[in-house]
Amino acid sequence: MNGRAILGWLKVRRLSKLGVVGLVAIVLAGVSAHAAIRAIVDQSAKASRAAAPPVGYESQDHFPGAAYFYATEEEAPVQSQGATGTIALPDLPLPPEAALLAPDSSIRPAAPFSMARASAVDRGRALQCLTTAIYYEAATEPDAGQQAVAQVILNRARHPAFPATVCGVVFQGSEHAGCQFSFACDGAMNRGSPSKAYWLRAMKVAAAALNGHVMAEVGMATHYHTYAVTPSWNRSLVMTAAIGAHFFHRWQGYWGTPAAFRQGYAGGEPMPGPHARIGAPVTLAAVAVPVTPPAAIQPAYAQSGTPVAAAKLAPDTLPGDSQILDRWKDSGKALK
């Protein structure tokens, strides 16, 4: 409705001042609502264009939390031996301030984990890997036990002795028998589908940890083991806590202090899952190119690969001189 139509309508109807004010408010509200809707649509379009389309692993049924839909209601969680592996201290020079540090047996909480620089793909992969670790290491433990396991993994991701990604930490060393988290190479992941209820619970703990929740009691622990095992490294480390079914430990000296956990998280999460085993035999059947059997080839195409004789070639179909306009006949000659 244009301005003239509105004025004409007002003259005919002879509205009161209150009616005119109401009509104007309705028109302005409609314009504002239209502008707001347009802004929302434009913003959504920009977001969809900015997000990269899923490819490979993410394009299949491996979206964050997909394992929940493949889990079962009846099966109990199959847990691993519940021990982290050993790893050498980083081969890096100690900073000057490390020599001034006095022995410290106090438990200092880690800083909240930040994924501010992570992409949507990184967030999904990190959630998948951390959920998997919590499930197979502490599925039946109380919340504190699961939170403590998650804290160790995130502590490792920020220590220079370990990979700088969550998935890198969880599946480190899974290409051989000496993996860092036992479930990644002891076959625990191949013993049936996970339980839906336990998996969803582990995912909630993982999501909270990735969003900054800190399990303060664990401190700067980078190792743990269950009561049932006694690894060779447990006496060379400093025990920080006993939570759930695990003992937690940190390194002695500078490498176990908060100052050592300076490795920043910048994303780049690898594919979730154990690495390919080193030295695994590769069979020809795995790399052979499929060949169509002769019986499946239609007769009309059976000889399609045979060279064509010169006599059977189609005649030249280029246009003759009669089809070329006179002014273009000499267009290919060199200029003098």
Coordinates of C-alpha atoms in Angstrom, one line a residue:
M1 CA 0.0 0.0 0.0
N2 CA 1.6 3.3 -1.1
G3 CA 1.4 6.7 0.6
R4 CA -1.4 8.1 -1.7
A5 CA -3.6 5.0 -1.1
I6 CA -3.2 5.4 2.6
L7 CA -4.1 9.1 2.6
G8 CA -7.2 8.4 0.4
W9 CA -8.3 5.6 2.7
L10 CA -7.9 8.0 5.7
K11 CA -10.1 10.7 4.0
V12 CA -12.8 8.2 3.3
R13 CA -12.7 6.6 6.8
R14 CA -12.1 9.9 8.7
L15 CA -10.1 8.1 11.4
S16 CA -9.5 9.7 14.7
K17 CA -6.0 10.7 15.8
L18 CA -5.7 7.6 17.9
G19 CA -6.7 5.4 14.9
V20 CA -4.0 7.1 12.7
V21 CA -1.4 6.6 15.3
G22 CA -2.3 2.9 15.6
L23 CA -2.3 2.4 11.8
V24 CA 1.2 4.0 11.5
A25 CA 2.4 1.7 14.3
I26 CA 1.1 -1.3 12.5
V27 CA 2.8 -0.3 9.3
L28 CA 6.2 0.3 11.0
A29 CA 5.9 -2.9 12.9
G30 CA 5.4 -4.8 9.7
V31 CA 8.5 -3.1 8.1
S32 CA 10.6 -3.9 11.2
A33 CA 9.5 -7.5 11.3
H34 CA 10.3 -7.9 7.7
A35 CA 13.8 -6.4 8.2
A36 CA 14.4 -8.7 11.2
I37 CA 13.4 -11.8 9.2
R38 CA 15.6 -10.7 6.3
A39 CA 18.5 -10.2 8.6
I40 CA 18.1 -13.7 10.1
V41 CA 17.8 -15.3 6.7
D42 CA 21.0 -13.5 5.5
Q43 CA 22.9 -14.5 8.6
S44 CA 21.9 -18.1 8.2
A45 CA 23.0 -18.0 4.5
K46 CA 26.4 -16.6 5.4
A47 CA 26.9 -19.3 8.1
S48 CA 26.0 -22.0 5.7
R49 CA 28.4 -20.7 3.1
A50 CA 31.2 -20.3 5.6
A51 CA 30.8 -23.9 6.9
A52 CA 32.8 -26.4 4.9
P53 CA 30.7 -29.3 3.6
P54 CA 31.5 -32.6 5.4
V55 CA 33.8 -35.0 3.6
G56 CA 35.2 -38.4 4.2
Y57 CA 34.7 -39.5 7.8
E58 CA 32.3 -36.7 8.7
S59 CA 30.2 -37.2 5.6
Q60 CA 29.2 -40.7 6.8
D61 CA 27.4 -41.7 10.0
H62 CA 30.3 -40.5 12.2
F63 CA 28.9 -37.2 13.3
P64 CA 29.6 -36.2 16.9
G65 CA 27.7 -38.7 19.1
A66 CA 26.9 -41.1 16.3
A67 CA 28.2 -44.0 18.4
Y68 CA 25.2 -43.5 20.6
F69 CA 22.8 -44.6 17.8
Y70 CA 24.9 -47.8 17.3
A71 CA 25.0 -48.6 21.0
T72 CA 22.8 -51.2 22.6
E73 CA 20.5 -51.1 25.6
E74 CA 21.5 -54.4 27.1
E75 CA 25.2 -54.8 26.9
A76 CA 27.3 -53.5 29.8
P77 CA 30.4 -51.4 29.1
V78 CA 33.5 -53.3 28.2
Q79 CA 36.4 -51.5 29.9
S80 CA 40.1 -51.8 29.3
Q81 CA 42.8 -52.4 31.9
G82 CA 42.6 -48.8 32.9
A83 CA 46.3 -47.6 32.7
T84 CA 48.1 -44.9 30.8
G85 CA 51.4 -45.7 29.1
T86 CA 54.8 -44.2 29.8
I87 CA 56.4 -41.6 27.6
A88 CA 59.8 -39.9 27.7
L89 CA 60.1 -36.4 29.1
P90 CA 60.3 -33.8 26.4
D91 CA 63.8 -33.3 25.0
L92 CA 63.7 -29.6 25.5
P93 CA 66.0 -27.3 27.6
L94 CA 64.5 -26.3 30.9
P95 CA 63.7 -22.6 31.2
P96 CA 65.9 -20.5 33.6
E97 CA 63.2 -20.2 36.1
A98 CA 63.0 -24.0 36.5
A99 CA 66.2 -24.0 38.5
L100 CA 64.7 -21.7 41.1
L101 CA 61.6 -23.8 41.8
A102 CA 61.5 -25.3 45.2
P103 CA 60.1 -28.9 45.6
D104 CA 56.3 -28.5 45.6
S105 CA 53.9 -31.3 46.6
S106 CA 50.8 -29.1 46.5
I107 CA 48.0 -29.9 44.1
R108 CA 47.3 -27.0 41.7
P109 CA 44.3 -27.2 39.4
A110 CA 44.8 -27.0 35.7
A111 CA 43.5 -24.0 33.7
P112 CA 40.2 -24.5 31.9
F113 CA 40.6 -26.1 28.5
S114 CA 39.8 -23.7 25.6
M115 CA 38.6 -24.6 22.1
A116 CA 38.2 -21.0 21.0
R117 CA 40.4 -21.5 18.0
A118 CA 38.8 -24.8 17.0
S119 CA 36.6 -25.4 14.0
A120 CA 33.4 -27.3 14.0
V121 CA 35.1 -30.4 12.7
D122 CA 37.8 -30.1 15.4
R123 CA 35.1 -29.9 18.1
G124 CA 33.2 -32.9 16.8
R125 CA 36.3 -35.0 16.6
A126 CA 37.6 -34.0 20.0
L127 CA 34.2 -34.8 21.6
Q128 CA 34.2 -38.2 19.9
C129 CA 37.7 -39.1 21.0
L130 CA 37.3 -37.8 24.6
T131 CA 33.9 -39.6 25.0
T132 CA 35.5 -42.8 23.7
A133 CA 38.3 -42.6 26.3
I134 CA 36.0 -41.8 29.2
Y135 CA 33.7 -44.7 28.2
Y136 CA 36.3 -47.4 27.9
E137 CA 38.4 -46.2 30.8
A138 CA 35.8 -45.2 33.4
A139 CA 32.2 -46.0 32.2
T140 CA 31.0 -47.4 35.5
E141 CA 32.8 -45.0 37.7
P142 CA 31.0 -42.0 39.5
D143 CA 31.1 -38.6 37.9
A144 CA 34.3 -37.6 39.7
G145 CA 36.1 -40.6 38.3
Q146 CA 35.1 -39.8 34.7
Q147 CA 36.0 -36.2 35.1
A148 CA 39.4 -37.1 36.4
V149 CA 40.1 -39.3 33.4
A150 CA 39.0 -36.5 31.1
Q151 CA 41.3 -34.0 32.9
V152 CA 44.3 -36.2 32.4
I153 CA 43.7 -36.3 28.7
L154 CA 43.3 -32.6 28.4
N155 CA 46.4 -32.0 30.6
R156 CA 48.4 -34.1 28.1
A157 CA 47.1 -32.1 25.2
R158 CA 48.7 -29.0 26.7
H159 CA 52.0 -30.6 27.7
P160 CA 54.9 -30.6 25.2
A161 CA 55.6 -34.3 25.7
F162 CA 52.3 -35.2 24.1
P163 CA 50.3 -34.5 20.9
A164 CA 48.6 -31.1 20.8
T165 CA 45.2 -32.5 19.9
V166 CA 42.6 -34.5 21.9
C167 CA 42.4 -37.4 19.4
G168 CA 46.2 -37.4 19.1
V169 CA 46.5 -37.9 22.9
V170 CA 43.8 -40.5 23.1
F171 CA 45.1 -42.8 20.3
Q172 CA 48.8 -42.0 20.6
G173 CA 50.8 -45.2 20.0
S174 CA 47.8 -47.3 18.9
E175 CA 49.7 -48.3 15.8
H176 CA 51.6 -50.8 18.0
A177 CA 51.1 -52.7 21.3
G178 CA 52.6 -50.0 23.5
C179 CA 49.7 -47.5 23.2
Q180 CA 49.3 -44.7 25.8
F181 CA 45.7 -45.7 26.8
S182 CA 45.3 -49.4 26.9
F183 CA 41.8 -49.6 25.4
A184 CA 43.1 -48.2 22.1
C185 CA 45.2 -51.3 21.4
D186 CA 44.0 -54.1 23.7
G187 CA 40.9 -54.9 21.7
A188 CA 38.4 -53.4 24.1
M189 CA 36.8 -51.4 21.3
N190 CA 36.1 -54.6 19.3
R191 CA 34.2 -56.4 22.1
G192 CA 30.6 -55.4 21.2
S193 CA 28.7 -52.1 20.9
P194 CA 28.8 -49.6 23.7
S195 CA 25.9 -49.2 26.1
K196 CA 23.7 -46.2 25.2
A197 CA 23.2 -45.1 28.7
Y198 CA 26.9 -45.2 29.6
W199 CA 27.9 -43.6 26.3
L200 CA 25.6 -40.7 26.7
R201 CA 26.8 -40.1 30.3
A202 CA 30.5 -40.2 29.1
M203 CA 29.6 -37.7 26.4
K204 CA 28.1 -35.2 28.9
V205 CA 31.3 -35.4 30.9
A206 CA 33.5 -34.9 27.8
A207 CA 31.4 -32.0 26.6
A208 CA 31.7 -30.3 30.0
A209 CA 35.5 -30.8 30.1
L210 CA 36.0 -29.4 26.5
N211 CA 33.9 -26.4 27.5
G212 CA 36.2 -25.5 30.4
H213 CA 35.2 -27.7 33.4
V214 CA 38.2 -28.4 35.6
M215 CA 38.6 -31.4 37.9
A216 CA 40.7 -29.5 40.4
E217 CA 41.6 -32.6 42.6
V218 CA 43.6 -34.2 39.7
G219 CA 45.9 -31.1 39.4
M220 CA 48.5 -31.5 36.7
A221 CA 48.3 -35.3 36.5
T222 CA 49.3 -36.9 33.2
H223 CA 49.2 -40.6 34.2
Y224 CA 46.9 -42.9 36.1
H225 CA 46.3 -46.6 36.8
T226 CA 43.7 -48.7 38.5
Y227 CA 44.1 -50.3 41.9
A228 CA 44.5 -53.7 40.1
V229 CA 47.8 -52.9 38.4
T230 CA 51.1 -51.4 39.5
P231 CA 53.0 -49.9 36.6
S232 CA 56.8 -49.6 36.8
W233 CA 56.6 -45.8 36.5
N234 CA 54.3 -45.1 39.4
R235 CA 57.1 -44.6 42.0
S236 CA 59.0 -42.2 39.8
L237 CA 56.0 -39.8 39.7
V238 CA 54.1 -37.8 42.3
M239 CA 50.7 -39.1 43.1
T240 CA 48.1 -36.3 43.1
A241 CA 44.8 -38.1 43.9
A242 CA 43.0 -41.3 44.2
I243 CA 39.5 -40.9 42.6
G244 CA 37.1 -43.6 41.6
A245 CA 39.1 -46.7 40.7
H246 CA 42.3 -44.9 39.7
F247 CA 45.5 -43.4 41.2
F248 CA 46.6 -40.2 39.4
H249 CA 50.2 -39.0 39.0
R250 CA 52.2 -36.1 37.7
W251 CA 55.9 -35.8 36.8
Q252 CA 58.4 -34.6 39.3
G253 CA 60.2 -31.3 39.0
Y254 CA 59.5 -28.6 36.4
W255 CA 57.7 -30.9 33.9
G256 CA 54.9 -31.5 36.5
T257 CA 54.3 -27.8 37.3
P258 CA 51.7 -25.6 35.8
A259 CA 54.3 -23.6 33.9
A260 CA 55.2 -26.7 31.8
F261 CA 51.7 -27.0 30.4
R262 CA 52.2 -24.3 27.9
Q263 CA 51.3 -26.1 24.7
G264 CA 48.5 -24.2 23.0
Y265 CA 45.5 -25.8 21.4
A266 CA 45.0 -24.8 17.8
G267 CA 42.8 -27.5 16.4
G268 CA 43.8 -29.8 13.6
E269 CA 42.2 -32.9 15.2
P270 CA 43.1 -36.1 13.3
M271 CA 40.5 -38.8 12.4
P272 CA 39.0 -40.4 15.5
G273 CA 40.0 -44.0 16.0
P274 CA 43.1 -46.2 16.4
H275 CA 45.9 -45.8 14.0
A276 CA 46.7 -48.4 11.3
R277 CA 49.0 -51.1 12.7
I278 CA 52.6 -50.9 11.7
G279 CA 53.8 -53.8 9.7
A280 CA 50.3 -55.1 9.0
P281 CA 50.4 -57.3 5.8
V282 CA 48.8 -55.8 2.8
T283 CA 47.1 -58.4 0.5
L284 CA 46.7 -58.0 -3.2
A285 CA 43.0 -58.4 -2.8
A286 CA 42.9 -55.2 -0.8
V287 CA 44.4 -53.1 -3.6
A288 CA 43.3 -55.0 -6.7
V289 CA 41.3 -53.1 -9.3
P290 CA 37.9 -54.7 -9.9
V291 CA 37.6 -56.2 -13.4
T292 CA 34.2 -56.6 -15.1
P293 CA 33.8 -60.3 -16.2
P294 CA 33.5 -60.8 -19.9
A295 CA 30.0 -62.3 -19.5
A296 CA 28.7 -59.1 -18.1
I297 CA 29.8 -57.0 -21.1
Q298 CA 27.1 -56.3 -23.7
P299 CA 27.8 -57.6 -27.2
A300 CA 27.7 -54.1 -28.7
Y301 CA 30.6 -53.0 -26.5
A302 CA 32.6 -56.2 -26.4
Q303 CA 35.1 -55.0 -29.1
S304 CA 35.1 -51.3 -28.0
G305 CA 38.8 -51.4 -27.2
T306 CA 39.9 -52.8 -30.6
P307 CA 41.7 -50.4 -32.9
V308 CA 39.5 -49.2 -35.8
A309 CA 40.9 -49.8 -39.3
A310 CA 41.7 -46.8 -41.5
A311 CA 39.1 -47.7 -44.1
K312 CA 36.4 -47.6 -41.4
L313 CA 37.2 -44.1 -40.3
A314 CA 34.4 -41.6 -40.9
P315 CA 35.0 -39.2 -43.8
D316 CA 36.3 -35.8 -43.2
T317 CA 33.4 -33.7 -41.9
L318 CA 35.1 -30.3 -42.0
P319 CA 33.2 -27.8 -44.0
G320 CA 34.3 -27.3 -47.6
D321 CA 35.4 -24.1 -49.2
S322 CA 31.9 -23.5 -50.4
Q323 CA 30.7 -23.1 -46.8
I324 CA 33.3 -20.4 -45.9
L325 CA 32.4 -16.8 -46.6
D326 CA 34.8 -15.1 -49.1
R327 CA 35.9 -12.5 -46.6
W328 CA 37.1 -15.2 -44.2
K329 CA 39.0 -17.5 -46.7
D330 CA 42.3 -15.8 -46.2
S331 CA 42.0 -15.1 -42.5
G332 CA 44.7 -17.6 -41.6
K333 CA 47.5 -16.1 -43.8
A334 CA 50.3 -14.2 -42.3
L335 CA 50.1 -10.4 -42.5
K336 CA 52.6 -8.6 -44.8

